[in-house]
Amino acid sequence: MGQTGQLRASDRASPVPRLRIGFVLARSFTLSAFALFVDTLRLASDQLDRSGRVLADWQVLGSTRHLISSSCGIQVAPTSDFVDPRQFDYIAVVGGLLSVKQPVDNETVQFLKNAAAKRVPLIGLCTGTFILADAGLMKGHPTCVSWLHYQEFRERFPDLEVRADRLFNLDRRRGSCAGGSSAADLAAALVRRHISRDAERNALEVLQIEKARTQFDIQTRQPLREHISDPRVAAVLITMEQHIEAGIAIEKLAASVGLSRRQLERVFQEKAKMSPAMAFRRLRMERARQILLASEKPIIEVALDVGFASTSHFTREFRRTFDRTPAEVRDSAARERREMSKTAARR
């Protein structure tokens, strides 16, 4: 792989402390988040793909040695009991399905609280942040979650600071990420911090990841149908999407990406070919259309869900966007479903 694919001899000889990670897997945990994180460590720990635990080490911790099932059914066995958390540089909690009522047992919660008390940094991977927040361990720390789970996090933990536009967040005591491939980005940031840039590059190249993304990169979400490459516009659109019911001031949106209102409007016109207000209106209408097609809610409830106080105002805006009223869209979808049922029955 050449010089960029391996650690320099000088790096291997230098007294670099090993990066030690203890993993806690929730019931129905997300396998991809765990696999991408641990494989980044594995590949950063040794030259090329030899998998030696030279510069990093890891254990899967558990209150028992029983197999833990992931959300896709693959099972993983813990490799260690709960030991002194100070044996690790970080404890990473891998979350999964939010429908699981007790994702970790009481002994695990106590272990995490003990780790926090001993000032061992904690990381929430995917919905692992929900487990940490439930344990009262995210107070005072910004939390990064997927746009998919933003609303539920806000409802369950209204007093915690949360955002769904960035890939991950990492300070000295807490880390969190949106899940998916961002787990590799967060792991790479730790490798760069504790081992070296060469180790980070080695891991990402073997994983076929073109470059490490930072905690300032934006989640790969495109709320509008058009692809918009400007990260500031993308971040604002994601934030808009999280505030459809209650609304949010354009000035606040601009400040969230370090711009004034006038600068944000200029960037939107240039990159999205519309004003921020128009983009927000389109997002509200798209959400309304989704609700109409997926539920039997009365029109007034749909209107309230997307921030309109009256059915008449909502209907006018909806017709302006889709050239059909909400009732017409719902009726058309119902007719299509009936025709599909008839066709299926004839077969």
PDB file of N, CA, C and O in Angstrom, residues 17-49:
ATOM      1  N   PRO A  17       0.991   5.803  23.967  1.00  0.00           N
ATOM      2  CA  PRO A  17       0.157   4.952  24.824  1.00  0.00           C
ATOM      3  C   PRO A  17      -0.934   4.275  24.000  1.00  0.00           C
ATOM      4  O   PRO A  17      -1.457   4.841  23.049  1.00  0.00           O
ATOM      5  N   ARG A  18      -1.264   3.052  24.364  1.00  0.00           N
ATOM      6  CA  ARG A  18      -2.313   2.348  23.653  1.00  0.00           C
ATOM      7  C   ARG A  18      -3.668   2.988  23.950  1.00  0.00           C
ATOM      8  O   ARG A  18      -3.917   3.456  25.052  1.00  0.00           O
ATOM      9  N   LEU A  19      -4.492   3.019  22.961  1.00  0.00           N
ATOM     10  CA  LEU A  19      -5.864   3.502  23.098  1.00  0.00           C
ATOM     11  C   LEU A  19      -6.726   2.323  23.524  1.00  0.00           C
ATOM     12  O   LEU A  19      -6.849   1.344  22.790  1.00  0.00           O
ATOM     13  N   ARG A  20      -7.308   2.398  24.699  1.00  0.00           N
ATOM     14  CA  ARG A  20      -8.049   1.275  25.259  1.00  0.00           C
ATOM     15  C   ARG A  20      -9.535   1.642  25.349  1.00  0.00           C
ATOM     16  O   ARG A  20      -9.904   2.613  26.009  1.00  0.00           O
ATOM     17  N   ILE A  21     -10.362   0.832  24.708  1.00  0.00           N
ATOM     18  CA  ILE A  21     -11.798   1.088  24.660  1.00  0.00           C
ATOM     19  C   ILE A  21     -12.544  -0.095  25.267  1.00  0.00           C
ATOM     20  O   ILE A  21     -12.302  -1.250  24.918  1.00  0.00           O
ATOM     21  N   GLY A  22     -13.459   0.202  26.177  1.00  0.00           N
ATOM     22  CA  GLY A  22     -14.380  -0.808  26.688  1.00  0.00           C
ATOM     23  C   GLY A  22     -15.746  -0.593  26.064  1.00  0.00           C
ATOM     24  O   GLY A  22     -16.283   0.518  26.105  1.00  0.00           O
ATOM     25  N   PHE A  23     -16.300  -1.627  25.442  1.00  0.00           N
ATOM     26  CA  PHE A  23     -17.606  -1.518  24.783  1.00  0.00           C
ATOM     27  C   PHE A  23     -18.703  -2.099  25.667  1.00  0.00           C
ATOM     28  O   PHE A  23     -18.543  -3.178  26.252  1.00  0.00           O
ATOM     29  N   VAL A  24     -19.812  -1.398  25.746  1.00  0.00           N
ATOM     30  CA  VAL A  24     -21.030  -1.894  26.377  1.00  0.00           C
ATOM     31  C   VAL A  24     -22.090  -1.988  25.282  1.00  0.00           C
ATOM     32  O   VAL A  24     -22.412  -0.975  24.636  1.00  0.00           O
ATOM     33  N   LEU A  25     -22.596  -3.182  25.037  1.00  0.00           N
ATOM     34  CA  LEU A  25     -23.573  -3.402  23.975  1.00  0.00           C
ATOM     35  C   LEU A  25     -24.978  -3.490  24.558  1.00  0.00           C
ATOM     36  O   LEU A  25     -25.234  -4.294  25.461  1.00  0.00           O
ATOM     37  N   ALA A  26     -25.882  -2.677  24.038  1.00  0.00           N
ATOM     38  CA  ALA A  26     -27.272  -2.732  24.471  1.00  0.00           C
ATOM     39  C   ALA A  26     -27.971  -3.917  23.822  1.00  0.00           C
ATOM     40  O   ALA A  26     -27.506  -4.462  22.813  1.00  0.00           O
ATOM     41  N   ARG A  27     -29.063  -4.313  24.398  1.00  0.00           N
ATOM     42  CA  ARG A  27     -29.892  -5.333  23.750  1.00  0.00           C
ATOM     43  C   ARG A  27     -30.408  -4.771  22.425  1.00  0.00           C
ATOM     44  O   ARG A  27     -30.871  -3.645  22.361  1.00  0.00           O
ATOM     45  N   SER A  28     -30.316  -5.559  21.363  1.00  0.00           N
ATOM     46  CA  SER A  28     -30.691  -5.127  20.008  1.00  0.00           C
ATOM     47  C   SER A  28     -29.826  -3.948  19.567  1.00  0.00           C
ATOM     48  O   SER A  28     -30.317  -2.992  18.955  1.00  0.00           O
ATOM     49  N   PHE A  29     -28.528  -4.010  19.864  1.00  0.00           N
ATOM     50  CA  PHE A  29     -27.604  -2.949  19.472  1.00  0.00           C
ATOM     51  C   PHE A  29     -27.427  -2.921  17.951  1.00  0.00           C
ATOM     52  O   PHE A  29     -27.710  -3.898  17.247  1.00  0.00           O
ATOM     53  N   THR A  30     -26.925  -1.782  17.448  1.00  0.00           N
ATOM     54  CA  THR A  30     -26.699  -1.615  16.013  1.00  0.00           C
ATOM     55  C   THR A  30     -25.335  -2.198  15.651  1.00  0.00           C
ATOM     56  O   THR A  30     -24.301  -1.675  16.070  1.00  0.00           O
ATOM     57  N   LEU A  31     -25.351  -3.272  14.882  1.00  0.00           N
ATOM     58  CA  LEU A  31     -24.109  -3.975  14.567  1.00  0.00           C
ATOM     59  C   LEU A  31     -23.149  -3.104  13.767  1.00  0.00           C
ATOM     60  O   LEU A  31     -21.936  -3.118  13.995  1.00  0.00           O
ATOM     61  N   SER A  32     -23.665  -2.330  12.821  1.00  0.00           N
ATOM     62  CA  SER A  32     -22.776  -1.533  11.960  1.00  0.00           C
ATOM     63  C   SER A  32     -21.992  -0.503  12.767  1.00  0.00           C
ATOM     64  O   SER A  32     -20.802  -0.284  12.520  1.00  0.00           O
ATOM     65  N   ALA A  33     -22.639   0.145  13.737  1.00  0.00           N
ATOM     66  CA  ALA A  33     -21.943   1.148  14.544  1.00  0.00           C
ATOM     67  C   ALA A  33     -20.809   0.502  15.336  1.00  0.00           C
ATOM     68  O   ALA A  33     -19.693   1.023  15.403  1.00  0.00           O
ATOM     69  N   PHE A  34     -21.080  -0.646  15.946  1.00  0.00           N
ATOM     70  CA  PHE A  34     -20.049  -1.357  16.703  1.00  0.00           C
ATOM     71  C   PHE A  34     -18.925  -1.830  15.790  1.00  0.00           C
ATOM     72  O   PHE A  34     -17.737  -1.630  16.066  1.00  0.00           O
ATOM     73  N   ALA A  35     -19.296  -2.450  14.666  1.00  0.00           N
ATOM     74  CA  ALA A  35     -18.292  -3.029  13.766  1.00  0.00           C
ATOM     75  C   ALA A  35     -17.387  -1.959  13.165  1.00  0.00           C
ATOM     76  O   ALA A  35     -16.163  -2.139  13.093  1.00  0.00           O
ATOM     77  N   LEU A  36     -17.952  -0.859  12.721  1.00  0.00           N
ATOM     78  CA  LEU A  36     -17.144   0.196  12.116  1.00  0.00           C
ATOM     79  C   LEU A  36     -16.208   0.834  13.137  1.00  0.00           C
ATOM     80  O   LEU A  36     -15.055   1.155  12.832  1.00  0.00           O
ATOM     81  N   PHE A  37     -16.683   1.009  14.353  1.00  0.00           N
ATOM     82  CA  PHE A  37     -15.850   1.614  15.382  1.00  0.00           C
ATOM     83  C   PHE A  37     -14.689   0.691  15.750  1.00  0.00           C
ATOM     84  O   PHE A  37     -13.526   1.102  15.750  1.00  0.00           O
ATOM     85  N   VAL A  38     -15.006  -0.578  16.037  1.00  0.00           N
ATOM     86  CA  VAL A  38     -13.957  -1.489  16.492  1.00  0.00           C
ATOM     87  C   VAL A  38     -12.990  -1.831  15.366  1.00  0.00           C
ATOM     88  O   VAL A  38     -11.789  -2.027  15.589  1.00  0.00           O
ATOM     89  N   ASP A  39     -13.471  -1.887  14.131  1.00  0.00           N
ATOM     90  CA  ASP A  39     -12.569  -2.184  13.019  1.00  0.00           C
ATOM     91  C   ASP A  39     -11.625  -1.015  12.733  1.00  0.00           C
ATOM     92  O   ASP A  39     -10.489  -1.221  12.302  1.00  0.00           O
ATOM     93  N   THR A  40     -12.080   0.212  12.965  1.00  0.00           N
ATOM     94  CA  THR A  40     -11.178   1.355  12.843  1.00  0.00           C
ATOM     95  C   THR A  40     -10.043   1.235  13.857  1.00  0.00           C
ATOM     96  O   THR A  40      -8.875   1.483  13.538  1.00  0.00           O
ATOM     97  N   LEU A  41     -10.378   0.824  15.088  1.00  0.00           N
ATOM     98  CA  LEU A  41      -9.346   0.609  16.100  1.00  0.00           C
ATOM     99  C   LEU A  41      -8.391  -0.508  15.681  1.00  0.00           C
ATOM    100  O   LEU A  41      -7.166  -0.385  15.798  1.00  0.00           O
ATOM    101  N   ARG A  42      -8.949  -1.605  15.196  1.00  0.00           N
ATOM    102  CA  ARG A  42      -8.133  -2.760  14.810  1.00  0.00           C
ATOM    103  C   ARG A  42      -7.130  -2.399  13.734  1.00  0.00           C
ATOM    104  O   ARG A  42      -5.946  -2.741  13.816  1.00  0.00           O
ATOM    105  N   LEU A  43      -7.580  -1.692  12.734  1.00  0.00           N
ATOM    106  CA  LEU A  43      -6.707  -1.358  11.614  1.00  0.00           C
ATOM    107  C   LEU A  43      -5.712  -0.259  11.972  1.00  0.00           C
ATOM    108  O   LEU A  43      -4.630  -0.188  11.386  1.00  0.00           O
ATOM    109  N   ALA A  44      -6.063   0.592  12.924  1.00  0.00           N
ATOM    110  CA  ALA A  44      -5.140   1.637  13.364  1.00  0.00           C
ATOM    111  C   ALA A  44      -4.084   1.090  14.321  1.00  0.00           C
ATOM    112  O   ALA A  44      -3.033   1.706  14.507  1.00  0.00           O
ATOM    113  N   SER A  45      -4.351  -0.066  14.888  1.00  0.00           N
ATOM    114  CA  SER A  45      -3.492  -0.590  15.935  1.00  0.00           C
ATOM    115  C   SER A  45      -2.227  -1.252  15.421  1.00  0.00           C
ATOM    116  O   SER A  45      -1.267  -1.422  16.172  1.00  0.00           O
ATOM    117  N   ASP A  46      -2.194  -1.629  14.141  1.00  0.00           N
ATOM    118  CA  ASP A  46      -1.052  -2.366  13.620  1.00  0.00           C
ATOM    119  C   ASP A  46      -0.818  -1.968  12.175  1.00  0.00           C
ATOM    120  O   ASP A  46      -1.634  -1.299  11.548  1.00  0.00           O
ATOM    121  N   GLN A  47       0.288  -2.422  11.613  1.00  0.00           N
ATOM    122  CA  GLN A  47       0.603  -2.144  10.214  1.00  0.00           C
ATOM    123  C   GLN A  47      -0.336  -2.919   9.292  1.00  0.00           C
ATOM    124  O   GLN A  47      -0.696  -4.069   9.571  1.00  0.00           O
ATOM    125  N   LEU A  48      -0.693  -2.259   8.193  1.00  0.00           N
ATOM    126  CA  LEU A  48      -1.496  -2.888   7.144  1.00  0.00           C
ATOM    127  C   LEU A  48      -2.718  -3.556   7.752  1.00  0.00           C
ATOM    128  O   LEU A  48      -3.510  -2.927   8.412  1.00  0.00           O
ATOM    129  N   ASP A  49      -2.887  -4.873   7.566  1.00  0.00           N
ATOM    130  CA  ASP A  49      -4.095  -5.551   8.029  1.00  0.00           C
ATOM    131  C   ASP A  49      -3.724  -6.740   8.909  1.00  0.00           C
ATOM    132  O   ASP A  49      -4.327  -7.811   8.822  1.00  0.00           O
TER     133      ASP A  49
END
